[in-house]
Amino acid sequence: MTPRERPAEYSTIPALDADLVDCRACPRLVAWREEVGRVKRAAFRDQTYWARPVPGFGPHDARLAVVGLAPAAHGANRTGRMFTGDRSGDFLYAAMYAVGLASQPTAVEIGDGLELFGTRVTSPVHCAPPDNKPTPAERDNCNHWLASELDLLSPGLGAVVVLGGFGWQALFPVLDRAGWHIPRPRPKFGHGTHVVLDPDDSGTVSEPLHVFGCYHVSQQNTFTGRLTSEMLEQVLRDAAAAAGVPATPAR
Ligand code: SF4
């Protein structure tokens, strides 16, 4: 342990997740996630929504992290698993399957058999926000969860893929606190951006971290062709190689 201020101490990711799912620190987001779970979308009327904070998904010793924005109201907020049950997740997991980071190309619900290889999918905000837009205060409120999660992964964490500018903005202060040196000015977000962060003088982490920018998998980007499957697969492939995640492509 170093003198650097550390996030709340958890010895395991399951212990972290057990506390996370009970968090009610953001009144606006708590009200929204629960209202969405009561009102529901017509197609899911017979389902019980999760309507709580959504924890990260993937192995507890992942060398690669994929960081999004926040759970979708009728996707992860319904199913309780990151990027599960909506078109954004379909796009992400199909690409992860194509490059060998997932066991199957679809994500429907917890218990559907999906397994991630060497990769954990998480987000800087863990509750569904109205219009997919958390406030800066909500982002700052939530980022200690991400800090703790990355802290637990950091002995082996080699790369992070950040989906979109919001995640990029949220992640760098977390990485700064976690023990990596952040260049000034801070690197700007862009699709295909690749930044290598060295450990800072605190000694908290010992290995460099590769950070990759990628457009978010929202329908705004995927339906318009701004982000294609090939573009996402290329970033995932590069990041897996940088992290040393052995992957067996599906095709
Ligand atoms: S967004 Fe994060 S900090 Fe806010 S209530 Fe949800 S889990 Fe807690």
PDB file of C-alpha atoms and ligand atoms in Angstrom:
ATOM      1  CA  MET A   1       0.000   0.000   0.000  1.00  0.00           C
ATOM      2  CA  THR A   2       1.258   3.487  -0.801  1.00  0.00           C
ATOM      3  CA  PRO A   3       0.573   6.926   0.658  1.00  0.00           C
ATOM      4  CA  ARG A   4      -1.542   7.675  -2.450  1.00  0.00           C
ATOM      5  CA  GLU A   5      -5.217   7.981  -1.669  1.00  0.00           C
ATOM      6  CA  ARG A   6      -6.828   4.717  -2.736  1.00  0.00           C
ATOM      7  CA  PRO A   7     -10.420   3.889  -3.534  1.00  0.00           C
ATOM      8  CA  ALA A   8     -12.528   2.027  -0.998  1.00  0.00           C
ATOM      9  CA  GLU A   9     -10.800  -1.197  -0.144  1.00  0.00           C
ATOM     10  CA  TYR A  10     -12.274  -4.422  -1.428  1.00  0.00           C
ATOM     11  CA  SER A  11     -10.369  -7.665  -1.465  1.00  0.00           C
ATOM     12  CA  THR A  12     -12.363  -9.232  -4.304  1.00  0.00           C
ATOM     13  CA  ILE A  13     -14.577  -8.190  -7.192  1.00  0.00           C
ATOM     14  CA  PRO A  14     -17.578 -10.166  -5.851  1.00  0.00           C
ATOM     15  CA  ALA A  15     -17.296  -8.195  -2.582  1.00  0.00           C
ATOM     16  CA  LEU A  16     -17.220  -4.956  -4.556  1.00  0.00           C
ATOM     17  CA  ASP A  17     -20.192  -5.973  -6.680  1.00  0.00           C
ATOM     18  CA  ALA A  18     -22.201  -7.004  -3.612  1.00  0.00           C
ATOM     19  CA  ASP A  19     -21.987  -3.441  -2.283  1.00  0.00           C
ATOM     20  CA  LEU A  20     -22.371  -1.801  -5.684  1.00  0.00           C
ATOM     21  CA  VAL A  21     -25.774  -3.330  -6.413  1.00  0.00           C
ATOM     22  CA  ASP A  22     -27.176  -1.699  -3.253  1.00  0.00           C
ATOM     23  CA  CYS A  23     -25.848   1.802  -4.045  1.00  0.00           C
ATOM     24  CA  ARG A  24     -28.413   4.642  -3.934  1.00  0.00           C
ATOM     25  CA  ALA A  25     -26.032   7.599  -3.956  1.00  0.00           C
ATOM     26  CA  CYS A  26     -27.580   9.436  -6.941  1.00  0.00           C
ATOM     27  CA  PRO A  27     -31.238  10.331  -6.228  1.00  0.00           C
ATOM     28  CA  ARG A  28     -32.095  11.225  -9.840  1.00  0.00           C
ATOM     29  CA  LEU A  29     -30.672   7.982 -11.219  1.00  0.00           C
ATOM     30  CA  VAL A  30     -32.217   5.838  -8.485  1.00  0.00           C
ATOM     31  CA  ALA A  31     -35.630   7.355  -9.260  1.00  0.00           C
ATOM     32  CA  TRP A  32     -35.160   6.867 -13.024  1.00  0.00           C
ATOM     33  CA  ARG A  33     -33.868   3.292 -12.972  1.00  0.00           C
ATOM     34  CA  GLU A  34     -36.737   2.249 -10.683  1.00  0.00           C
ATOM     35  CA  GLU A  35     -39.411   4.107 -12.638  1.00  0.00           C
ATOM     36  CA  VAL A  36     -38.234   2.478 -15.875  1.00  0.00           C
ATOM     37  CA  GLY A  37     -38.441  -0.857 -14.083  1.00  0.00           C
ATOM     38  CA  ARG A  38     -42.040  -0.160 -13.015  1.00  0.00           C
ATOM     39  CA  VAL A  39     -43.363   1.294 -16.259  1.00  0.00           C
ATOM     40  CA  LYS A  40     -41.395  -1.064 -18.594  1.00  0.00           C
ATOM     41  CA  ARG A  41     -41.410  -1.205 -22.369  1.00  0.00           C
ATOM     42  CA  ALA A  42     -44.431  -2.990 -23.820  1.00  0.00           C
ATOM     43  CA  ALA A  43     -42.299  -5.773 -25.329  1.00  0.00           C
ATOM     44  CA  PHE A  44     -40.932  -6.619 -21.867  1.00  0.00           C
ATOM     45  CA  ARG A  45     -44.133  -6.153 -19.854  1.00  0.00           C
ATOM     46  CA  ASP A  46     -44.022  -9.686 -18.463  1.00  0.00           C
ATOM     47  CA  GLN A  47     -40.419  -9.357 -17.264  1.00  0.00           C
ATOM     48  CA  THR A  48     -39.080  -8.187 -13.913  1.00  0.00           C
ATOM     49  CA  TYR A  49     -36.529  -5.446 -14.493  1.00  0.00           C
ATOM     50  CA  TRP A  50     -33.278  -5.484 -12.528  1.00  0.00           C
ATOM     51  CA  ALA A  51     -33.631  -1.706 -11.890  1.00  0.00           C
ATOM     52  CA  ARG A  52     -30.475  -1.514  -9.735  1.00  0.00           C
ATOM     53  CA  PRO A  53     -26.807  -0.651 -10.330  1.00  0.00           C
ATOM     54  CA  VAL A  54     -25.308  -2.991 -12.932  1.00  0.00           C
ATOM     55  CA  PRO A  55     -21.922  -4.484 -12.037  1.00  0.00           C
ATOM     56  CA  GLY A  56     -19.107  -5.185 -14.496  1.00  0.00           C
ATOM     57  CA  PHE A  57     -19.207  -8.471 -16.402  1.00  0.00           C
ATOM     58  CA  GLY A  58     -16.310 -10.787 -17.144  1.00  0.00           C
ATOM     59  CA  PRO A  59     -13.449 -12.619 -15.458  1.00  0.00           C
ATOM     60  CA  HIS A  60     -12.057 -11.234 -12.215  1.00  0.00           C
ATOM     61  CA  ASP A  61      -8.500 -11.449 -13.515  1.00  0.00           C
ATOM     62  CA  ALA A  62      -9.192  -9.858 -16.917  1.00  0.00           C
ATOM     63  CA  ARG A  63      -6.187  -8.274 -18.634  1.00  0.00           C
ATOM     64  CA  LEU A  64      -8.429  -6.208 -20.908  1.00  0.00           C
ATOM     65  CA  ALA A  65     -11.252  -3.881 -19.788  1.00  0.00           C
ATOM     66  CA  VAL A  66     -13.937  -2.433 -22.046  1.00  0.00           C
ATOM     67  CA  VAL A  67     -15.392   0.735 -20.529  1.00  0.00           C
ATOM     68  CA  GLY A  68     -18.696   2.082 -21.839  1.00  0.00           C
ATOM     69  CA  LEU A  69     -20.951   4.864 -20.587  1.00  0.00           C
ATOM     70  CA  ALA A  70     -23.862   3.599 -18.461  1.00  0.00           C
ATOM     71  CA  PRO A  71     -26.509   0.848 -18.536  1.00  0.00           C
ATOM     72  CA  ALA A  72     -29.308   1.250 -21.069  1.00  0.00           C
ATOM     73  CA  ALA A  73     -32.802   1.700 -19.601  1.00  0.00           C
ATOM     74  CA  HIS A  74     -34.339  -1.379 -21.261  1.00  0.00           C
ATOM     75  CA  GLY A  75     -31.075  -3.284 -21.807  1.00  0.00           C
ATOM     76  CA  ALA A  76     -28.737  -3.760 -18.841  1.00  0.00           C
ATOM     77  CA  ASN A  77     -31.184  -2.024 -16.477  1.00  0.00           C
ATOM     78  CA  ARG A  78     -33.661  -4.759 -17.409  1.00  0.00           C
ATOM     79  CA  THR A  79     -31.388  -7.802 -17.557  1.00  0.00           C
ATOM     80  CA  GLY A  80     -28.846  -6.853 -14.847  1.00  0.00           C
ATOM     81  CA  ARG A  81     -25.807  -7.560 -17.028  1.00  0.00           C
ATOM     82  CA  MET A  82     -23.664  -5.045 -18.924  1.00  0.00           C
ATOM     83  CA  PHE A  83     -24.678  -4.474 -22.558  1.00  0.00           C
ATOM     84  CA  THR A  84     -27.173  -7.337 -22.400  1.00  0.00           C
ATOM     85  CA  GLY A  85     -30.580  -7.251 -24.040  1.00  0.00           C
ATOM     86  CA  ASP A  86     -30.258  -4.375 -26.499  1.00  0.00           C
ATOM     87  CA  ARG A  87     -28.843  -3.568 -29.925  1.00  0.00           C
ATOM     88  CA  SER A  88     -25.706  -1.887 -28.579  1.00  0.00           C
ATOM     89  CA  GLY A  89     -24.804  -5.065 -26.739  1.00  0.00           C
ATOM     90  CA  ASP A  90     -25.614  -7.193 -29.784  1.00  0.00           C
ATOM     91  CA  PHE A  91     -23.099  -5.130 -31.748  1.00  0.00           C
ATOM     92  CA  LEU A  92     -20.416  -5.255 -29.047  1.00  0.00           C
ATOM     93  CA  TYR A  93     -20.629  -8.961 -28.253  1.00  0.00           C
ATOM     94  CA  ALA A  94     -20.802  -9.977 -31.916  1.00  0.00           C
ATOM     95  CA  ALA A  95     -17.491  -8.156 -32.428  1.00  0.00           C
ATOM     96  CA  MET A  96     -15.987  -9.668 -29.285  1.00  0.00           C
ATOM     97  CA  TYR A  97     -17.018 -13.114 -30.501  1.00  0.00           C
ATOM     98  CA  ALA A  98     -15.527 -12.438 -33.942  1.00  0.00           C
ATOM     99  CA  VAL A  99     -12.112 -11.648 -32.460  1.00  0.00           C
ATOM    100  CA  GLY A 100     -12.197 -14.457 -29.884  1.00  0.00           C
ATOM    101  CA  LEU A 101     -13.039 -12.524 -26.712  1.00  0.00           C
ATOM    102  CA  ALA A 102     -16.531 -13.974 -26.194  1.00  0.00           C
ATOM    103  CA  SER A 103     -17.980 -17.488 -26.306  1.00  0.00           C
ATOM    104  CA  GLN A 104     -20.992 -16.513 -28.422  1.00  0.00           C
ATOM    105  CA  PRO A 105     -22.137 -13.528 -30.488  1.00  0.00           C
ATOM    106  CA  THR A 106     -25.380 -12.868 -28.597  1.00  0.00           C
ATOM    107  CA  ALA A 107     -26.260 -11.514 -25.157  1.00  0.00           C
ATOM    108  CA  VAL A 108     -29.881 -11.991 -24.178  1.00  0.00           C
ATOM    109  CA  GLU A 109     -30.022 -12.442 -20.415  1.00  0.00           C
ATOM    110  CA  ILE A 110     -28.071 -13.688 -17.407  1.00  0.00           C
ATOM    111  CA  GLY A 111     -27.789 -17.445 -17.803  1.00  0.00           C
ATOM    112  CA  ASP A 112     -27.645 -17.386 -21.607  1.00  0.00           C
ATOM    113  CA  GLY A 113     -24.212 -19.029 -21.555  1.00  0.00           C
ATOM    114  CA  LEU A 114     -22.201 -15.983 -22.622  1.00  0.00           C
ATOM    115  CA  GLU A 115     -18.642 -16.095 -21.299  1.00  0.00           C
ATOM    116  CA  LEU A 116     -15.939 -13.477 -21.860  1.00  0.00           C
ATOM    117  CA  PHE A 117     -12.292 -14.441 -22.283  1.00  0.00           C
ATOM    118  CA  GLY A 118      -9.686 -12.284 -20.542  1.00  0.00           C
ATOM    119  CA  THR A 119     -11.970  -9.268 -20.827  1.00  0.00           C
ATOM    120  CA  ARG A 120     -14.230  -7.435 -18.387  1.00  0.00           C
ATOM    121  CA  VAL A 121     -16.926  -5.052 -19.594  1.00  0.00           C
ATOM    122  CA  THR A 122     -17.826  -2.218 -17.252  1.00  0.00           C
ATOM    123  CA  SER A 123     -18.803   1.463 -17.166  1.00  0.00           C
ATOM    124  CA  PRO A 124     -18.044   4.675 -15.277  1.00  0.00           C
ATOM    125  CA  VAL A 125     -21.737   5.102 -14.336  1.00  0.00           C
ATOM    126  CA  HIS A 126     -23.550   2.004 -13.113  1.00  0.00           C
ATOM    127  CA  CYS A 127     -27.190   3.161 -13.183  1.00  0.00           C
ATOM    128  CA  ALA A 128     -29.294   3.900 -16.264  1.00  0.00           C
ATOM    129  CA  PRO A 129     -29.567   7.682 -16.766  1.00  0.00           C
ATOM    130  CA  PRO A 130     -32.414   9.554 -18.510  1.00  0.00           C
ATOM    131  CA  ASP A 131     -31.567  10.086 -22.210  1.00  0.00           C
ATOM    132  CA  ASN A 132     -28.325   8.118 -21.624  1.00  0.00           C
ATOM    133  CA  LYS A 133     -26.864  11.312 -20.152  1.00  0.00           C
ATOM    134  CA  PRO A 134     -25.486  11.227 -16.630  1.00  0.00           C
ATOM    135  CA  THR A 135     -24.576  14.610 -15.177  1.00  0.00           C
ATOM    136  CA  PRO A 136     -20.924  15.385 -14.409  1.00  0.00           C
ATOM    137  CA  ALA A 137     -21.821  15.190 -10.703  1.00  0.00           C
ATOM    138  CA  GLU A 138     -23.299  11.701 -11.167  1.00  0.00           C
ATOM    139  CA  ARG A 139     -20.226  10.634 -13.124  1.00  0.00           C
ATOM    140  CA  ASP A 140     -17.978  11.876 -10.333  1.00  0.00           C
ATOM    141  CA  ASN A 141     -20.207  10.255  -7.716  1.00  0.00           C
ATOM    142  CA  CYS A 142     -19.888   6.872  -9.377  1.00  0.00           C
ATOM    143  CA  ASN A 143     -16.278   6.773 -10.426  1.00  0.00           C
ATOM    144  CA  HIS A 144     -15.010   5.325  -7.134  1.00  0.00           C
ATOM    145  CA  TRP A 145     -16.692   2.051  -8.144  1.00  0.00           C
ATOM    146  CA  LEU A 146     -14.733   1.966 -11.383  1.00  0.00           C
ATOM    147  CA  ALA A 147     -11.583   2.964  -9.494  1.00  0.00           C
ATOM    148  CA  SER A 148     -12.014   0.037  -7.114  1.00  0.00           C
ATOM    149  CA  GLU A 149     -12.754  -2.366  -9.954  1.00  0.00           C
ATOM    150  CA  LEU A 150      -9.665  -1.334 -11.921  1.00  0.00           C
ATOM    151  CA  ASP A 151      -7.651  -1.417  -8.725  1.00  0.00           C
ATOM    152  CA  LEU A 152      -8.627  -5.077  -8.267  1.00  0.00           C
ATOM    153  CA  LEU A 153      -7.818  -5.846 -11.902  1.00  0.00           C
ATOM    154  CA  SER A 154      -4.631  -3.778 -12.006  1.00  0.00           C
ATOM    155  CA  PRO A 155      -2.062  -6.409 -11.070  1.00  0.00           C
ATOM    156  CA  GLY A 156      -2.610  -7.865 -14.529  1.00  0.00           C
ATOM    157  CA  LEU A 157      -4.533  -5.191 -16.395  1.00  0.00           C
ATOM    158  CA  GLY A 158      -2.757  -4.392 -19.647  1.00  0.00           C
ATOM    159  CA  ALA A 159      -5.240  -2.483 -21.808  1.00  0.00           C
ATOM    160  CA  VAL A 160      -8.533  -0.612 -21.739  1.00  0.00           C
ATOM    161  CA  VAL A 161     -10.863   0.038 -24.665  1.00  0.00           C
ATOM    162  CA  VAL A 162     -12.960   3.126 -23.993  1.00  0.00           C
ATOM    163  CA  LEU A 163     -16.244   3.351 -25.879  1.00  0.00           C
ATOM    164  CA  GLY A 164     -16.973   7.032 -26.496  1.00  0.00           C
ATOM    165  CA  GLY A 165     -15.878  10.408 -25.222  1.00  0.00           C
ATOM    166  CA  PHE A 166     -17.875  10.268 -21.991  1.00  0.00           C
ATOM    167  CA  GLY A 167     -16.091   7.140 -20.824  1.00  0.00           C
ATOM    168  CA  TRP A 168     -12.782   8.670 -21.894  1.00  0.00           C
ATOM    169  CA  GLN A 169     -13.401  11.786 -19.797  1.00  0.00           C
ATOM    170  CA  ALA A 170     -14.442   9.699 -16.824  1.00  0.00           C
ATOM    171  CA  LEU A 171     -11.617   7.194 -17.044  1.00  0.00           C
ATOM    172  CA  PHE A 172      -8.514   9.383 -16.975  1.00  0.00           C
ATOM    173  CA  PRO A 173      -9.015  10.788 -13.454  1.00  0.00           C
ATOM    174  CA  VAL A 174      -9.561   7.197 -12.298  1.00  0.00           C
ATOM    175  CA  LEU A 175      -6.348   6.024 -13.958  1.00  0.00           C
ATOM    176  CA  ASP A 176      -4.520   8.998 -12.454  1.00  0.00           C
ATOM    177  CA  ARG A 177      -5.659   7.956  -8.969  1.00  0.00           C
ATOM    178  CA  ALA A 178      -4.888   4.330  -9.704  1.00  0.00           C
ATOM    179  CA  GLY A 179      -1.196   5.062 -10.287  1.00  0.00           C
ATOM    180  CA  TRP A 180      -0.590   5.703 -13.995  1.00  0.00           C
ATOM    181  CA  HIS A 181       1.058   8.885 -15.205  1.00  0.00           C
ATOM    182  CA  ILE A 182      -1.360  10.984 -17.268  1.00  0.00           C
ATOM    183  CA  PRO A 183       0.304  13.282 -19.822  1.00  0.00           C
ATOM    184  CA  ARG A 184      -0.573  16.985 -19.786  1.00  0.00           C
ATOM    185  CA  PRO A 185      -2.484  18.057 -21.719  1.00  0.00           C
ATOM    186  CA  ARG A 186      -4.622  14.985 -21.278  1.00  0.00           C
ATOM    187  CA  PRO A 187      -4.879  12.872 -24.463  1.00  0.00           C
ATOM    188  CA  LYS A 188      -7.955  13.685 -26.528  1.00  0.00           C
ATOM    189  CA  PHE A 189     -10.585  11.081 -27.378  1.00  0.00           C
ATOM    190  CA  GLY A 190     -10.786   9.827 -30.939  1.00  0.00           C
ATOM    191  CA  HIS A 191     -11.626   6.563 -32.633  1.00  0.00           C
ATOM    192  CA  GLY A 192      -8.420   4.562 -32.999  1.00  0.00           C
ATOM    193  CA  THR A 193      -6.494   6.687 -30.508  1.00  0.00           C
ATOM    194  CA  HIS A 194      -3.913   4.580 -28.684  1.00  0.00           C
ATOM    195  CA  VAL A 195      -2.136   5.987 -25.636  1.00  0.00           C
ATOM    196  CA  VAL A 196       0.407   4.147 -23.495  1.00  0.00           C
ATOM    197  CA  LEU A 197       0.460   5.273 -19.866  1.00  0.00           C
ATOM    198  CA  ASP A 198       3.512   4.564 -17.757  1.00  0.00           C
ATOM    199  CA  PRO A 199       3.318   3.902 -14.019  1.00  0.00           C
ATOM    200  CA  ASP A 200       3.798   7.081 -11.985  1.00  0.00           C
ATOM    201  CA  ASP A 201       6.234   7.511  -9.103  1.00  0.00           C
ATOM    202  CA  SER A 202       3.839   6.146  -6.471  1.00  0.00           C
ATOM    203  CA  GLY A 203       4.730   2.540  -7.228  1.00  0.00           C
ATOM    204  CA  THR A 204       1.059   1.580  -6.993  1.00  0.00           C
ATOM    205  CA  VAL A 205       1.118  -0.110 -10.394  1.00  0.00           C
ATOM    206  CA  SER A 206       4.136  -1.574 -12.102  1.00  0.00           C
ATOM    207  CA  GLU A 207       3.143  -2.100 -15.738  1.00  0.00           C
ATOM    208  CA  PRO A 208       2.261   0.341 -18.537  1.00  0.00           C
ATOM    209  CA  LEU A 209      -1.388   0.528 -19.552  1.00  0.00           C
ATOM    210  CA  HIS A 210      -2.546   0.736 -23.176  1.00  0.00           C
ATOM    211  CA  VAL A 211      -5.679   2.885 -23.581  1.00  0.00           C
ATOM    212  CA  PHE A 212      -7.607   2.680 -26.849  1.00  0.00           C
ATOM    213  CA  GLY A 213     -10.400   5.024 -27.962  1.00  0.00           C
ATOM    214  CA  CYS A 214     -13.339   3.616 -29.919  1.00  0.00           C
ATOM    215  CA  TYR A 215     -16.633   5.179 -30.952  1.00  0.00           C
ATOM    216  CA  HIS A 216     -19.457   4.063 -28.688  1.00  0.00           C
ATOM    217  CA  VAL A 217     -21.587   1.126 -29.854  1.00  0.00           C
ATOM    218  CA  SER A 218     -24.796   3.182 -29.613  1.00  0.00           C
ATOM    219  CA  GLN A 219     -27.265   2.881 -32.465  1.00  0.00           C
ATOM    220  CA  GLN A 220     -26.541   6.524 -33.332  1.00  0.00           C
ATOM    221  CA  ASN A 221     -23.093   5.351 -34.402  1.00  0.00           C
ATOM    222  CA  THR A 222     -23.758   1.837 -35.642  1.00  0.00           C
ATOM    223  CA  PHE A 223     -26.910   2.582 -37.666  1.00  0.00           C
ATOM    224  CA  THR A 224     -25.227   5.502 -39.411  1.00  0.00           C
ATOM    225  CA  GLY A 225     -22.068   3.559 -40.237  1.00  0.00           C
ATOM    226  CA  ARG A 226     -19.905   5.863 -38.139  1.00  0.00           C
ATOM    227  CA  LEU A 227     -18.821   2.719 -36.301  1.00  0.00           C
ATOM    228  CA  THR A 228     -18.723  -0.488 -38.329  1.00  0.00           C
ATOM    229  CA  SER A 229     -18.150  -4.025 -37.062  1.00  0.00           C
ATOM    230  CA  GLU A 230     -14.758  -4.038 -38.768  1.00  0.00           C
ATOM    231  CA  MET A 231     -13.716  -0.819 -36.989  1.00  0.00           C
ATOM    232  CA  LEU A 232     -14.710  -2.193 -33.590  1.00  0.00           C
ATOM    233  CA  GLU A 233     -13.096  -5.572 -34.236  1.00  0.00           C
ATOM    234  CA  GLN A 234      -9.833  -3.894 -35.210  1.00  0.00           C
ATOM    235  CA  VAL A 235      -9.681  -1.915 -31.956  1.00  0.00           C
ATOM    236  CA  LEU A 236     -10.543  -5.026 -29.912  1.00  0.00           C
ATOM    237  CA  ARG A 237      -7.917  -7.062 -31.751  1.00  0.00           C
ATOM    238  CA  ASP A 238      -5.233  -4.414 -31.157  1.00  0.00           C
ATOM    239  CA  ALA A 239      -6.180  -4.038 -27.502  1.00  0.00           C
ATOM    240  CA  ALA A 240      -6.225  -7.808 -26.886  1.00  0.00           C
ATOM    241  CA  ALA A 241      -2.749  -8.076 -28.413  1.00  0.00           C
ATOM    242  CA  ALA A 242      -1.468  -5.170 -26.307  1.00  0.00           C
ATOM    243  CA  ALA A 243      -2.947  -6.737 -23.161  1.00  0.00           C
ATOM    244  CA  GLY A 244      -1.583 -10.172 -23.961  1.00  0.00           C
ATOM    245  CA  VAL A 245      -5.022 -11.756 -24.043  1.00  0.00           C
ATOM    246  CA  PRO A 246      -4.822 -14.954 -26.065  1.00  0.00           C
ATOM    247  CA  ALA A 247      -7.781 -14.921 -28.432  1.00  0.00           C
ATOM    248  CA  THR A 248      -8.955 -17.466 -30.975  1.00  0.00           C
ATOM    249  CA  PRO A 249     -10.953 -15.650 -33.624  1.00  0.00           C
ATOM    250  CA  ALA A 250     -14.279 -17.168 -34.604  1.00  0.00           C
ATOM    251  CA  ARG A 251     -13.596 -16.333 -38.232  1.00  0.00           C
TER     252      ARG A 251
HETATM  253  S1  SF4 B   1     -24.761   5.860 -10.604  1.00  0.00           S
HETATM  254 FE1  SF4 B   1     -23.182   4.873  -9.338  1.00  0.00          FE
HETATM  255  S2  SF4 B   1     -22.962   6.184  -7.516  1.00  0.00           S
HETATM  256 FE2  SF4 B   1     -24.927   6.720  -8.514  1.00  0.00          FE
HETATM  257  S3  SF4 B   1     -26.484   5.414  -7.514  1.00  0.00           S
HETATM  258 FE3  SF4 B   1     -25.768   4.317  -9.320  1.00  0.00          FE
HETATM  259  S4  SF4 B   1     -24.103   2.995  -8.584  1.00  0.00           S
HETATM  260 FE4  SF4 B   1     -24.460   4.560  -7.013  1.00  0.00          FE
END
